[in-house]
Amino acid sequence: MKRLSVTKPKAIIKVFAVLLPLLLCGFGVAAASAEHSSGVSGNGAASPAVEVAHGAAGAEAAPEEEKAGDVIMHHILDKNVLSFEPFGEVSLPHLSVPAFVPVLGGLDISVTKHVVMLWLVSAALMIVFSVVGGKYKTMSSRQAPKGLANAMEALVEFIRLDVAKSNIGHGYEKHLPYLLTIFFFILFCNLLGLIPYGATATGNVNVTLTLSIFTFFVTQVSAFRAHGVKGYLQHLTAGTHWSLWIIMVPIEIIGQFTKPFALTVRLFANMTAGHIIILSLIFISFILKSYIVAVAVSVPFAIFIYLLELFVAFLQAFVFTMLSALFIGLATAHEGHDEHESAVAHH
Amino acid sequence: MLTSGIILLAGSLLSPNPGLIFWTAVTFVIVLLILKKIAWGPILGALEEREKGIQSSIDRAYKAKDESEAILRKNRELLAKADAESDRIIREGKDYAEKLRADFTDKAQAEAKKMITAAKDEIEQEKRRALDVLRNEVADLAVKGAEKIIKTALDADMQKKIVDSMIQDLSTKRN
């Protein structure tokens, strides 16, 4: 908190220092060619302003309302090109599964922007964690971790104790690799969307759906392992009288599917919403064609939302992991069983 | 604003994309497997090891604390015992000295008394003996005197008896 309060005014001062010459320059141009000032200066100011907040929204962003919506959607949706706005774009290959593959034959598996982002995230994860893992391999248990290893350890320890151990309880160790991977995977995806030219893969409903399907499978498999087929079916009846089964069983089955659905929508909506808000704030100044609005409203508010997004990136990664752990814990809980009681007593 | 409506109506936000699902699944599984091997194993192992190390250190510290407390308690007990012992020894010594002094005083007094009585007896005896000697001497002198005075007329033994009885009377009266 203290650090934030120190850095925030500094950041604002820096942004103003960047913007001030731009504004003066813009007014100069406006004075020189008063008749078509809006078009010229609008183009001139658009790309830096957008880059400050988010990057490649586009220098050709036209000031009309419909166009603003198009640009925002263009930014958020998946597509087949990687655009580096003022410099050009890279088109990605179209791929499809060969027809002879039994199930997936003919499926379009083109590499898109979000796939590239997923791969970048994977690469970043592997680089970071090969460094950290290497440090832990060479470190003796009497040494304290430093730097990156220490930072990652704080997160790992948090997931291990506060998320996995407190929600799953007995036997949480075997779910730890999954929970840690999903936490860091989502976290890095969220953060990578916040840097210029990046895209938020977790802001795509297909990605979040896939991740929650993984959680769904892990939950179901661990439930089967913990209770066996008979126990699993008993779980579906929720321990009610047999006459209520006709109501309870469908509800329980639907309940199994609403959990991953909630996970999917929560993560996707949160990540998408933040980006839409930042871009909308930036586009206010284009729609109103005003520098005052840009300086007084768009940029400060966009920066504020950006900082909020940084927090949300961590929060949503945590929430997804936390709920995954909770669902696994609920599925594996032994009701009235010694293990469960001891786990509860332990908390 | 109209923009939000347009975004909602666009619909493409929720459009399914099997290719992306496929790539996400593949990427995630590969990342999971690799990270499990290169990172989670060593990190979690190290964390667990450290946790155990810390727990054992805490246990050891508590054990050491208990031990030292026990030793302290024992030392205090020993100290208290030693104090009591020394008190007792001093008290006993004092008592003994007191008794000894009393004994010595009594003995000395008795001795002195005995010596005084012995001296008194001796004085008495000496006195008696001196009186006897004096008595004989006086009797002899008186007899000799009387013999000289009435040598011829009087029988010597008769006179001596008279004088003896007279002296006996005198001494009994005097005493």
Short mmCIF file of C-alpha atoms in Angstrom, two decimals:
data_model
loop_
_atom_site.label_atom_id
_atom_site.label_comp_id
_atom_site.label_asym_id
_atom_site.label_seq_id
_atom_site.Cartn_x
_atom_site.Cartn_y
_atom_site.Cartn_z
CA MET A 1 0.00 0.00 0.00
CA LYS A 2 2.74 2.38 0.97
CA ARG A 3 4.74 1.56 -2.12
CA LEU A 4 1.68 2.05 -4.31
CA SER A 5 1.04 5.51 -2.85
CA VAL A 6 4.63 6.43 -3.54
CA THR A 7 4.79 5.20 -7.12
CA LYS A 8 1.38 6.37 -8.26
CA PRO A 9 2.02 10.15 -8.24
CA LYS A 10 5.37 9.50 -9.91
CA ALA A 11 3.69 7.51 -12.68
CA ILE A 12 1.14 10.25 -13.23
CA ILE A 13 3.89 12.87 -13.42
CA LYS A 14 5.73 10.77 -15.97
CA VAL A 15 2.63 10.37 -18.10
CA PHE A 16 2.03 14.11 -18.05
CA ALA A 17 5.64 14.74 -18.98
CA VAL A 18 5.13 12.52 -22.02
CA LEU A 19 1.82 14.08 -22.95
CA LEU A 20 2.69 17.76 -22.54
CA PRO A 21 4.90 18.16 -25.64
CA LEU A 22 2.39 16.15 -27.62
CA LEU A 23 -0.39 18.50 -26.63
CA LEU A 24 1.63 21.59 -27.45
CA CYS A 25 2.55 20.07 -30.79
CA GLY A 26 -1.07 19.19 -31.43
CA PHE A 27 -2.23 22.71 -30.71
CA GLY A 28 0.45 24.05 -33.00
CA VAL A 29 -0.79 21.87 -35.84
CA ALA A 30 -4.36 22.85 -35.04
CA ALA A 31 -3.46 26.52 -35.24
CA ALA A 32 -1.60 26.04 -38.52
CA SER A 33 -4.34 24.20 -40.34
CA ALA A 34 -7.52 25.18 -38.59
CA GLU A 35 -9.90 23.91 -41.28
CA HIS A 36 -8.98 20.20 -41.00
CA SER A 37 -7.31 20.19 -37.61
CA SER A 38 -9.40 17.39 -36.13
CA GLY A 39 -8.34 14.76 -38.64
CA VAL A 40 -4.61 15.53 -38.57
CA SER A 41 -4.09 16.04 -34.87
CA GLY A 42 -6.44 13.19 -34.06
CA ASN A 43 -4.19 10.87 -36.03
CA GLY A 44 -1.07 12.36 -34.52
CA ALA A 45 -2.17 11.96 -30.92
CA ALA A 46 -3.97 8.68 -31.26
CA SER A 47 -1.14 6.21 -31.42
CA PRO A 48 0.96 7.44 -28.47
CA ALA A 49 -2.08 7.89 -26.26
CA VAL A 50 -3.31 4.43 -27.01
CA GLU A 51 0.14 2.99 -26.62
CA VAL A 52 0.45 4.49 -23.15
CA ALA A 53 -2.66 2.71 -22.04
CA HIS A 54 -2.68 -0.41 -24.06
CA GLY A 55 -0.77 -0.54 -27.28
CA ALA A 56 -2.02 -1.31 -30.69
CA ALA A 57 -5.56 -0.09 -30.76
CA GLY A 58 -4.81 1.49 -34.08
CA ALA A 59 -3.77 4.79 -35.51
CA GLU A 60 -6.53 4.61 -38.09
CA ALA A 61 -9.17 4.65 -35.35
CA ALA A 62 -11.86 6.82 -36.81
CA PRO A 63 -13.76 9.06 -34.46
CA GLU A 64 -17.21 7.59 -35.23
CA GLU A 65 -18.97 5.59 -32.57
CA GLU A 66 -19.53 2.49 -34.68
CA LYS A 67 -15.89 2.41 -35.64
CA ALA A 68 -14.84 2.59 -31.98
CA GLY A 69 -16.88 -0.52 -31.25
CA ASP A 70 -15.33 -2.29 -34.20
CA VAL A 71 -11.81 -1.41 -33.08
CA ILE A 72 -12.48 -2.64 -29.56
CA MET A 73 -13.88 -5.91 -30.84
CA HIS A 74 -11.03 -6.19 -33.27
CA HIS A 75 -8.63 -5.85 -30.35
CA ILE A 76 -10.35 -8.33 -28.09
CA LEU A 77 -11.30 -11.05 -30.54
CA ASP A 78 -9.02 -13.75 -31.78
CA LYS A 79 -7.69 -13.42 -35.31
CA ASN A 80 -5.20 -14.89 -37.71
CA VAL A 81 -2.71 -12.03 -37.73
CA LEU A 82 -0.34 -10.57 -35.18
CA SER A 83 -0.59 -6.82 -35.66
CA PHE A 84 2.18 -4.48 -34.55
CA GLU A 85 0.24 -1.41 -35.49
CA PRO A 86 2.52 1.28 -36.82
CA PHE A 87 5.07 -1.25 -38.03
CA GLY A 88 2.93 -3.80 -39.84
CA GLU A 89 1.57 -7.24 -39.15
CA VAL A 90 2.48 -10.91 -39.31
CA SER A 91 -0.07 -13.32 -40.69
CA LEU A 92 -0.21 -16.71 -39.04
CA PRO A 93 -0.47 -20.06 -40.83
CA HIS A 94 -3.77 -21.82 -41.40
CA LEU A 95 -3.59 -25.41 -40.30
CA SER A 96 -6.03 -28.27 -40.17
CA VAL A 97 -5.83 -31.80 -38.86
CA PRO A 98 -5.12 -34.27 -41.68
CA ALA A 99 -8.21 -36.14 -42.81
CA PHE A 100 -6.89 -39.58 -41.85
CA VAL A 101 -6.82 -38.78 -38.10
CA PRO A 102 -9.86 -40.68 -36.75
CA VAL A 103 -11.79 -38.21 -34.57
CA LEU A 104 -10.27 -34.83 -35.23
CA GLY A 105 -9.98 -35.26 -39.02
CA GLY A 106 -10.50 -32.05 -40.97
CA LEU A 107 -10.60 -29.85 -37.86
CA ASP A 108 -9.36 -26.32 -38.35
CA ILE A 109 -6.43 -25.87 -35.97
CA SER A 110 -5.08 -22.61 -37.33
CA VAL A 111 -2.53 -20.87 -35.16
CA THR A 112 -4.23 -17.65 -34.07
CA LYS A 113 -3.19 -14.64 -32.01
CA HIS A 114 -4.35 -16.26 -28.79
CA VAL A 115 -2.57 -19.50 -29.58
CA VAL A 116 0.64 -17.51 -30.05
CA MET A 117 -0.04 -15.82 -26.71
CA LEU A 118 -0.54 -19.21 -25.06
CA TRP A 119 2.79 -20.33 -26.44
CA LEU A 120 4.49 -17.17 -25.24
CA VAL A 121 2.99 -17.77 -21.82
CA SER A 122 4.24 -21.36 -21.90
CA ALA A 123 7.70 -20.19 -22.91
CA ALA A 124 7.75 -17.55 -20.16
CA LEU A 125 6.56 -20.11 -17.60
CA MET A 126 9.21 -22.56 -18.65
CA ILE A 127 11.99 -19.98 -18.58
CA VAL A 128 10.96 -18.60 -15.18
CA PHE A 129 10.41 -21.98 -13.59
CA SER A 130 13.43 -23.69 -15.05
CA VAL A 131 15.48 -20.90 -13.44
CA VAL A 132 13.60 -21.19 -10.15
CA GLY A 133 13.57 -24.98 -10.19
CA GLY A 134 17.28 -25.03 -10.97
CA LYS A 135 17.94 -22.76 -8.01
CA TYR A 136 15.97 -25.06 -5.74
CA LYS A 137 17.84 -28.08 -7.03
CA THR A 138 21.21 -26.54 -6.17
CA MET A 139 20.10 -24.91 -2.94
CA SER A 140 20.53 -26.64 0.39
CA SER A 141 17.62 -26.63 2.76
CA ARG A 142 19.45 -24.30 5.15
CA GLN A 143 19.71 -21.54 2.54
CA ALA A 144 17.05 -18.89 2.13
CA PRO A 145 15.79 -18.32 -1.43
CA LYS A 146 16.61 -14.99 -3.05
CA GLY A 147 15.22 -12.85 -5.84
CA LEU A 148 13.00 -14.60 -8.36
CA ALA A 149 13.01 -17.87 -6.45
CA ASN A 150 11.82 -16.04 -3.36
CA ALA A 151 9.06 -14.22 -5.24
CA MET A 152 7.81 -17.44 -6.83
CA GLU A 153 8.10 -19.28 -3.56
CA ALA A 154 5.71 -16.82 -1.92
CA LEU A 155 3.10 -17.60 -4.60
CA VAL A 156 3.77 -21.34 -4.56
CA GLU A 157 3.55 -21.43 -0.80
CA PHE A 158 0.33 -19.45 -0.90
CA ILE A 159 -1.25 -21.89 -3.37
CA ARG A 160 0.08 -24.84 -1.43
CA LEU A 161 -1.15 -23.85 2.02
CA ASP A 162 -3.97 -21.35 1.66
CA VAL A 163 -5.56 -22.75 -1.48
CA ALA A 164 -4.79 -26.46 -1.73
CA LYS A 165 -4.29 -27.55 1.86
CA SER A 166 -7.13 -25.55 3.37
CA ASN A 167 -9.68 -26.53 0.68
CA ILE A 168 -8.76 -30.10 -0.19
CA GLY A 169 -7.33 -31.19 3.13
CA HIS A 170 -6.19 -34.77 3.23
CA GLY A 171 -4.26 -35.85 0.12
CA TYR A 172 -3.87 -32.34 -1.29
CA GLU A 173 -0.32 -33.06 -2.45
CA LYS A 174 -1.30 -34.97 -5.56
CA HIS A 175 -3.45 -32.08 -6.85
CA LEU A 176 -0.75 -29.48 -6.25
CA PRO A 177 0.99 -29.69 -9.66
CA TYR A 178 -2.33 -29.13 -11.43
CA LEU A 179 -3.36 -26.23 -9.19
CA LEU A 180 0.04 -24.55 -9.38
CA THR A 181 0.18 -24.90 -13.15
CA ILE A 182 -3.30 -23.54 -13.68
CA PHE A 183 -2.61 -20.62 -11.34
CA PHE A 184 0.60 -19.56 -13.04
CA PHE A 185 -0.76 -20.29 -16.50
CA ILE A 186 -3.77 -18.03 -15.97
CA LEU A 187 -1.70 -15.41 -14.16
CA PHE A 188 0.83 -15.17 -16.96
CA CYS A 189 -1.94 -15.10 -19.59
CA ASN A 190 -3.65 -12.25 -17.73
CA LEU A 191 -0.44 -10.29 -17.32
CA LEU A 192 0.69 -10.80 -20.89
CA GLY A 193 -2.54 -9.20 -22.05
CA LEU A 194 -1.59 -6.03 -20.20
CA ILE A 195 1.63 -5.30 -22.07
CA PRO A 196 1.52 -3.43 -25.38
CA TYR A 197 0.95 -5.65 -28.43
CA GLY A 198 -0.12 -8.43 -26.13
CA ALA A 199 -3.50 -10.13 -26.11
CA THR A 200 -5.33 -11.77 -23.25
CA ALA A 201 -5.77 -15.41 -24.09
CA THR A 202 -7.87 -15.83 -20.93
CA GLY A 203 -10.23 -13.21 -22.38
CA ASN A 204 -11.26 -15.79 -24.94
CA VAL A 205 -14.12 -18.04 -23.91
CA ASN A 206 -12.61 -21.06 -25.67
CA VAL A 207 -9.46 -20.90 -23.59
CA THR A 208 -11.26 -20.52 -20.29
CA LEU A 209 -13.69 -23.27 -21.29
CA THR A 210 -10.80 -25.65 -21.93
CA LEU A 211 -9.19 -24.80 -18.60
CA SER A 212 -12.43 -25.35 -16.71
CA ILE A 213 -12.96 -28.63 -18.53
CA PHE A 214 -9.60 -29.69 -17.11
CA THR A 215 -10.82 -28.76 -13.65
CA PHE A 216 -14.04 -30.66 -14.35
CA PHE A 217 -12.15 -33.80 -15.30
CA VAL A 218 -9.79 -33.53 -12.36
CA THR A 219 -12.78 -33.10 -10.04
CA GLN A 220 -14.67 -36.07 -11.48
CA VAL A 221 -11.64 -38.36 -11.51
CA SER A 222 -10.72 -37.48 -7.94
CA ALA A 223 -14.35 -38.03 -6.88
CA PHE A 224 -14.31 -41.49 -8.48
CA ARG A 225 -10.99 -42.25 -6.85
CA ALA A 226 -12.13 -41.10 -3.44
CA HIS A 227 -15.53 -42.82 -3.38
CA GLY A 228 -15.54 -45.52 -6.03
CA VAL A 229 -18.41 -45.93 -8.49
CA LYS A 230 -20.95 -46.80 -5.77
CA GLY A 231 -19.97 -43.89 -3.57
CA TYR A 232 -20.01 -41.55 -6.55
CA LEU A 233 -23.57 -42.58 -7.43
CA GLN A 234 -24.61 -42.23 -3.79
CA HIS A 235 -23.15 -38.75 -3.85
CA LEU A 236 -25.47 -37.93 -6.74
CA THR A 237 -28.52 -38.68 -4.60
CA ALA A 238 -27.24 -36.25 -1.96
CA GLY A 239 -28.30 -38.68 0.77
CA THR A 240 -32.01 -38.00 0.37
CA HIS A 241 -34.97 -40.39 0.49
CA TRP A 242 -35.38 -42.56 -2.64
CA SER A 243 -38.64 -40.85 -3.58
CA LEU A 244 -36.78 -37.58 -4.05
CA TRP A 245 -34.16 -39.09 -6.34
CA ILE A 246 -36.08 -38.16 -9.45
CA ILE A 247 -35.54 -34.51 -8.53
CA MET A 248 -32.20 -34.71 -6.76
CA VAL A 249 -30.25 -36.72 -9.33
CA PRO A 250 -30.83 -34.31 -12.24
CA ILE A 251 -30.09 -31.35 -9.98
CA GLU A 252 -26.85 -32.91 -8.81
CA ILE A 253 -25.86 -33.77 -12.37
CA ILE A 254 -26.59 -30.22 -13.53
CA GLY A 255 -24.60 -29.00 -10.49
CA GLN A 256 -21.59 -30.90 -11.73
CA PHE A 257 -21.71 -28.94 -14.98
CA THR A 258 -22.55 -25.50 -13.63
CA LYS A 259 -19.29 -25.39 -11.71
CA PRO A 260 -17.00 -25.41 -14.77
CA PHE A 261 -19.47 -23.16 -16.58
CA ALA A 262 -19.21 -20.59 -13.78
CA LEU A 263 -15.42 -20.84 -13.88
CA THR A 264 -15.43 -20.33 -17.65
CA VAL A 265 -17.65 -17.28 -17.67
CA ARG A 266 -16.09 -15.64 -14.61
CA LEU A 267 -12.56 -15.64 -15.93
CA PHE A 268 -13.50 -14.77 -19.51
CA ALA A 269 -15.84 -11.96 -18.53
CA ASN A 270 -13.46 -10.42 -16.03
CA MET A 271 -10.53 -10.34 -18.40
CA THR A 272 -12.60 -9.11 -21.34
CA ALA A 273 -14.39 -6.43 -19.34
CA GLY A 274 -11.20 -4.81 -18.12
CA HIS A 275 -9.89 -4.47 -21.65
CA ILE A 276 -13.16 -3.13 -22.97
CA ILE A 277 -13.20 -0.51 -20.20
CA ILE A 278 -9.65 0.65 -20.89
CA LEU A 279 -10.27 0.89 -24.64
CA SER A 280 -13.63 2.60 -24.15
CA LEU A 281 -12.04 5.21 -21.90
CA ILE A 282 -9.42 5.89 -24.54
CA PHE A 283 -12.07 6.12 -27.24
CA ILE A 284 -14.07 8.69 -25.29
CA SER A 285 -11.46 11.26 -26.24
CA PHE A 286 -11.71 10.29 -29.92
CA ILE A 287 -15.48 10.34 -29.88
CA LEU A 288 -15.58 13.75 -28.17
CA LYS A 289 -12.58 14.99 -30.19
CA SER A 290 -11.12 16.79 -27.19
CA TYR A 291 -7.62 16.95 -25.71
CA ILE A 292 -8.99 18.13 -22.40
CA VAL A 293 -11.07 14.99 -22.13
CA ALA A 294 -8.06 12.92 -23.09
CA VAL A 295 -5.84 14.46 -20.42
CA ALA A 296 -8.44 14.85 -17.71
CA VAL A 297 -10.55 11.75 -18.21
CA SER A 298 -9.29 9.13 -20.63
CA VAL A 299 -5.65 8.74 -19.69
CA PRO A 300 -5.96 9.02 -15.88
CA PHE A 301 -8.95 6.72 -15.76
CA ALA A 302 -7.35 4.28 -18.18
CA ILE A 303 -4.26 4.19 -15.99
CA PHE A 304 -6.41 3.62 -12.95
CA ILE A 305 -8.26 0.76 -14.67
CA TYR A 306 -4.93 -0.58 -15.85
CA LEU A 307 -3.66 -0.75 -12.29
CA LEU A 308 -6.93 -2.33 -11.28
CA GLU A 309 -6.44 -4.85 -14.08
CA LEU A 310 -3.04 -5.74 -12.67
CA PHE A 311 -4.77 -6.57 -9.41
CA VAL A 312 -7.59 -8.41 -11.21
CA ALA A 313 -5.01 -10.49 -13.11
CA PHE A 314 -3.78 -11.87 -9.80
CA LEU A 315 -7.23 -12.03 -8.28
CA GLN A 316 -8.83 -13.99 -11.13
CA ALA A 317 -5.94 -16.44 -11.31
CA PHE A 318 -6.35 -16.94 -7.58
CA VAL A 319 -10.15 -17.28 -7.80
CA PHE A 320 -9.95 -19.87 -10.56
CA THR A 321 -7.37 -21.91 -8.62
CA MET A 322 -9.23 -21.46 -5.37
CA LEU A 323 -12.53 -22.65 -6.84
CA SER A 324 -10.84 -25.57 -8.58
CA ALA A 325 -9.38 -26.58 -5.24
CA LEU A 326 -12.73 -26.09 -3.55
CA PHE A 327 -14.54 -28.28 -6.12
CA ILE A 328 -11.91 -30.98 -5.77
CA GLY A 329 -12.22 -30.73 -2.01
CA LEU A 330 -16.03 -31.01 -2.19
CA ALA A 331 -15.81 -33.98 -4.55
CA THR A 332 -13.33 -35.89 -2.41
CA ALA A 333 -14.80 -35.04 0.99
CA HIS A 334 -15.63 -38.14 3.01
CA GLU A 335 -18.85 -37.36 4.81
CA GLY A 336 -18.89 -38.75 8.31
CA HIS A 337 -15.60 -40.42 7.65
CA ASP A 338 -12.61 -40.35 9.98
CA GLU A 339 -10.29 -38.72 7.46
CA HIS A 340 -12.68 -35.90 6.75
CA GLU A 341 -13.32 -35.26 10.42
CA SER A 342 -9.64 -35.18 11.16
CA ALA A 343 -9.15 -32.80 8.24
CA VAL A 344 -11.91 -30.54 9.53
CA ALA A 345 -10.55 -30.73 13.06
CA HIS A 346 -7.16 -29.84 11.72
CA HIS A 347 -8.51 -26.55 10.34
CA MET B 1 -23.27 4.29 -24.74
CA LEU B 2 -24.01 2.55 -28.00
CA THR B 3 -20.59 0.91 -28.08
CA SER B 4 -21.42 -1.57 -25.34
CA GLY B 5 -24.59 -2.57 -27.15
CA ILE B 6 -22.64 -3.16 -30.30
CA ILE B 7 -20.11 -5.29 -28.45
CA LEU B 8 -22.86 -7.38 -26.93
CA LEU B 9 -24.66 -7.80 -30.22
CA ALA B 10 -21.52 -8.74 -32.07
CA GLY B 11 -21.85 -12.25 -30.67
CA SER B 12 -18.43 -13.26 -31.86
CA LEU B 13 -17.17 -12.99 -28.27
CA LEU B 14 -18.83 -16.29 -27.48
CA SER B 15 -18.28 -18.03 -30.80
CA PRO B 16 -16.72 -21.47 -30.36
CA ASN B 17 -13.37 -22.17 -31.94
CA PRO B 18 -12.40 -25.85 -31.82
CA GLY B 19 -8.88 -25.11 -33.03
CA LEU B 20 -8.23 -22.83 -30.09
CA ILE B 21 -9.69 -25.37 -27.68
CA PHE B 22 -7.41 -27.99 -29.18
CA TRP B 23 -4.33 -25.79 -28.91
CA THR B 24 -5.18 -24.69 -25.37
CA ALA B 25 -5.58 -28.29 -24.26
CA VAL B 26 -2.35 -29.41 -25.92
CA THR B 27 -0.37 -26.43 -24.65
CA PHE B 28 -1.71 -26.71 -21.13
CA VAL B 29 -1.03 -30.43 -20.85
CA ILE B 30 2.52 -30.02 -22.15
CA VAL B 31 3.17 -27.09 -19.81
CA LEU B 32 1.73 -29.07 -16.91
CA LEU B 33 3.95 -32.06 -17.60
CA ILE B 34 7.11 -30.01 -18.13
CA LEU B 35 6.57 -27.76 -15.14
CA LYS B 36 5.78 -30.77 -12.99
CA LYS B 37 9.14 -32.18 -13.92
CA ILE B 38 11.35 -29.08 -13.87
CA ALA B 39 9.71 -26.91 -11.22
CA TRP B 40 7.05 -28.31 -8.94
CA GLY B 41 9.06 -31.36 -7.97
CA PRO B 42 12.14 -29.52 -6.73
CA ILE B 43 10.24 -26.52 -5.32
CA LEU B 44 7.68 -28.54 -3.39
CA GLY B 45 10.37 -30.94 -2.25
CA ALA B 46 12.47 -28.07 -0.96
CA LEU B 47 9.47 -26.44 0.71
CA GLU B 48 8.48 -29.65 2.43
CA GLU B 49 12.02 -30.29 3.51
CA ARG B 50 12.30 -26.79 4.90
CA GLU B 51 8.94 -27.14 6.63
CA LYS B 52 10.11 -30.31 8.27
CA GLY B 53 13.41 -28.65 9.15
CA ILE B 54 11.64 -25.72 10.77
CA GLN B 55 9.28 -28.04 12.63
CA SER B 56 12.14 -30.13 13.94
CA SER B 57 14.04 -26.97 14.91
CA ILE B 58 11.02 -25.74 16.83
CA ASP B 59 10.63 -29.13 18.46
CA ARG B 60 14.27 -29.19 19.38
CA ALA B 61 14.12 -25.67 20.75
CA TYR B 62 11.13 -26.58 22.91
CA LYS B 63 12.87 -29.72 24.09
CA ALA B 64 15.99 -27.74 24.94
CA LYS B 65 13.86 -25.20 26.77
CA ASP B 66 12.15 -27.93 28.78
CA GLU B 67 15.47 -29.50 29.57
CA SER B 68 17.03 -26.26 30.67
CA GLU B 69 13.99 -25.48 32.78
CA ALA B 70 14.27 -28.88 34.42
CA ILE B 71 17.95 -28.26 35.08
CA LEU B 72 17.19 -24.84 36.50
CA ARG B 73 14.53 -26.30 38.74
CA LYS B 74 16.93 -28.98 39.90
CA ASN B 75 19.61 -26.39 40.56
CA ARG B 76 17.19 -24.31 42.56
CA GLU B 77 16.21 -27.34 44.58
CA LEU B 78 19.83 -28.18 45.19
CA LEU B 79 20.56 -24.61 46.19
CA ALA B 80 17.63 -24.57 48.59
CA LYS B 81 18.76 -27.88 50.03
CA ALA B 82 22.31 -26.61 50.41
CA ASP B 83 21.03 -23.48 52.14
CA ALA B 84 18.98 -25.55 54.54
CA GLU B 85 21.96 -27.81 55.17
CA SER B 86 24.27 -24.92 55.91
CA ASP B 87 21.67 -23.35 58.18
CA ARG B 88 21.31 -26.60 60.00
CA ILE B 89 25.08 -27.01 60.34
CA ILE B 90 25.48 -23.49 61.67
CA ARG B 91 22.64 -23.98 64.11
CA GLU B 92 24.07 -27.27 65.29
CA GLY B 93 27.51 -25.70 65.68
CA LYS B 94 26.06 -22.87 67.70
CA ASP B 95 24.12 -25.26 69.89
CA TYR B 96 27.14 -27.40 70.42
CA ALA B 97 29.29 -24.41 71.29
CA GLU B 98 26.63 -23.21 73.72
CA LYS B 99 26.44 -26.57 75.35
CA LEU B 100 30.17 -26.82 75.51
CA ARG B 101 30.47 -23.42 77.09
CA ALA B 102 27.78 -24.24 79.63
CA ASP B 103 29.50 -27.51 80.41
CA PHE B 104 32.81 -25.83 80.84
CA THR B 105 31.36 -23.15 83.06
CA ASP B 106 29.56 -25.71 85.23
CA LYS B 107 32.64 -27.84 85.48
CA ALA B 108 34.79 -24.87 86.36
CA GLN B 109 32.33 -23.71 88.96
CA ALA B 110 32.15 -27.20 90.48
CA GLU B 111 35.91 -27.43 90.46
CA ALA B 112 36.21 -24.09 92.11
CA LYS B 113 33.65 -25.03 94.73
CA LYS B 114 35.47 -28.28 95.37
CA MET B 115 38.75 -26.46 95.69
CA ILE B 116 37.23 -23.97 98.07
CA THR B 117 35.79 -26.70 100.27
CA ALA B 118 39.08 -28.61 100.19
CA ALA B 119 40.91 -25.46 101.16
CA LYS B 120 38.43 -24.81 103.93
CA ASP B 121 38.86 -28.37 105.23
CA GLU B 122 42.60 -28.04 105.10
CA ILE B 123 42.48 -24.75 106.96
CA GLU B 124 40.20 -26.30 109.54
CA GLN B 125 42.51 -29.26 109.98
CA GLU B 126 45.55 -27.05 110.19
CA LYS B 127 43.82 -24.88 112.69
CA ARG B 128 42.85 -27.88 114.74
CA ARG B 129 46.34 -29.26 114.59
CA ALA B 130 47.81 -25.90 115.58
CA LEU B 131 45.40 -25.66 118.45
CA ASP B 132 46.39 -29.15 119.59
CA VAL B 133 50.05 -28.27 119.40
CA LEU B 134 49.39 -25.01 121.14
CA ARG B 135 47.34 -26.78 123.76
CA ASN B 136 50.17 -29.26 124.49
CA GLU B 137 52.72 -26.49 124.50
CA VAL B 138 50.63 -24.38 126.86
CA ALA B 139 50.04 -27.39 129.08
CA ASP B 140 53.74 -28.21 129.15
CA LEU B 141 54.63 -24.63 129.88
CA ALA B 142 52.05 -24.43 132.62
CA VAL B 143 53.19 -27.71 134.13
CA LYS B 144 56.82 -26.62 133.99
CA GLY B 145 55.92 -23.31 135.56
CA ALA B 146 53.88 -24.91 138.26
CA GLU B 147 56.59 -27.55 138.77
CA LYS B 148 59.08 -24.78 139.27
CA ILE B 149 56.75 -22.94 141.66
CA ILE B 150 55.72 -25.77 143.82
CA LYS B 151 58.47 -28.32 143.18
CA THR B 152 58.78 -29.83 146.43
CA ALA B 153 55.31 -29.66 147.91
CA LEU B 154 53.19 -30.98 145.27
CA ASP B 155 53.02 -34.24 143.39
CA ALA B 156 53.73 -33.51 139.76
CA ASP B 157 51.19 -35.91 138.25
CA MET B 158 48.44 -34.68 140.52
CA GLN B 159 49.04 -31.09 139.52
CA LYS B 160 49.15 -31.91 135.81
CA LYS B 161 45.76 -33.57 135.98
CA ILE B 162 44.25 -30.53 137.66
CA VAL B 163 45.72 -28.14 135.10
CA ASP B 164 44.60 -30.38 132.20
CA SER B 165 41.08 -30.41 133.37
CA MET B 166 41.14 -26.69 133.84
CA ILE B 167 42.46 -26.14 130.26
CA GLN B 168 39.82 -28.56 128.87
CA ASP B 169 37.17 -26.49 130.59
CA LEU B 170 38.62 -23.33 129.14
CA SER B 171 38.72 -24.71 125.59
CA THR B 172 35.18 -26.02 125.68
CA LYS B 173 33.93 -22.72 127.00
CA ARG B 174 35.82 -20.87 124.33
CA ASN B 175 34.52 -22.99 121.60
#
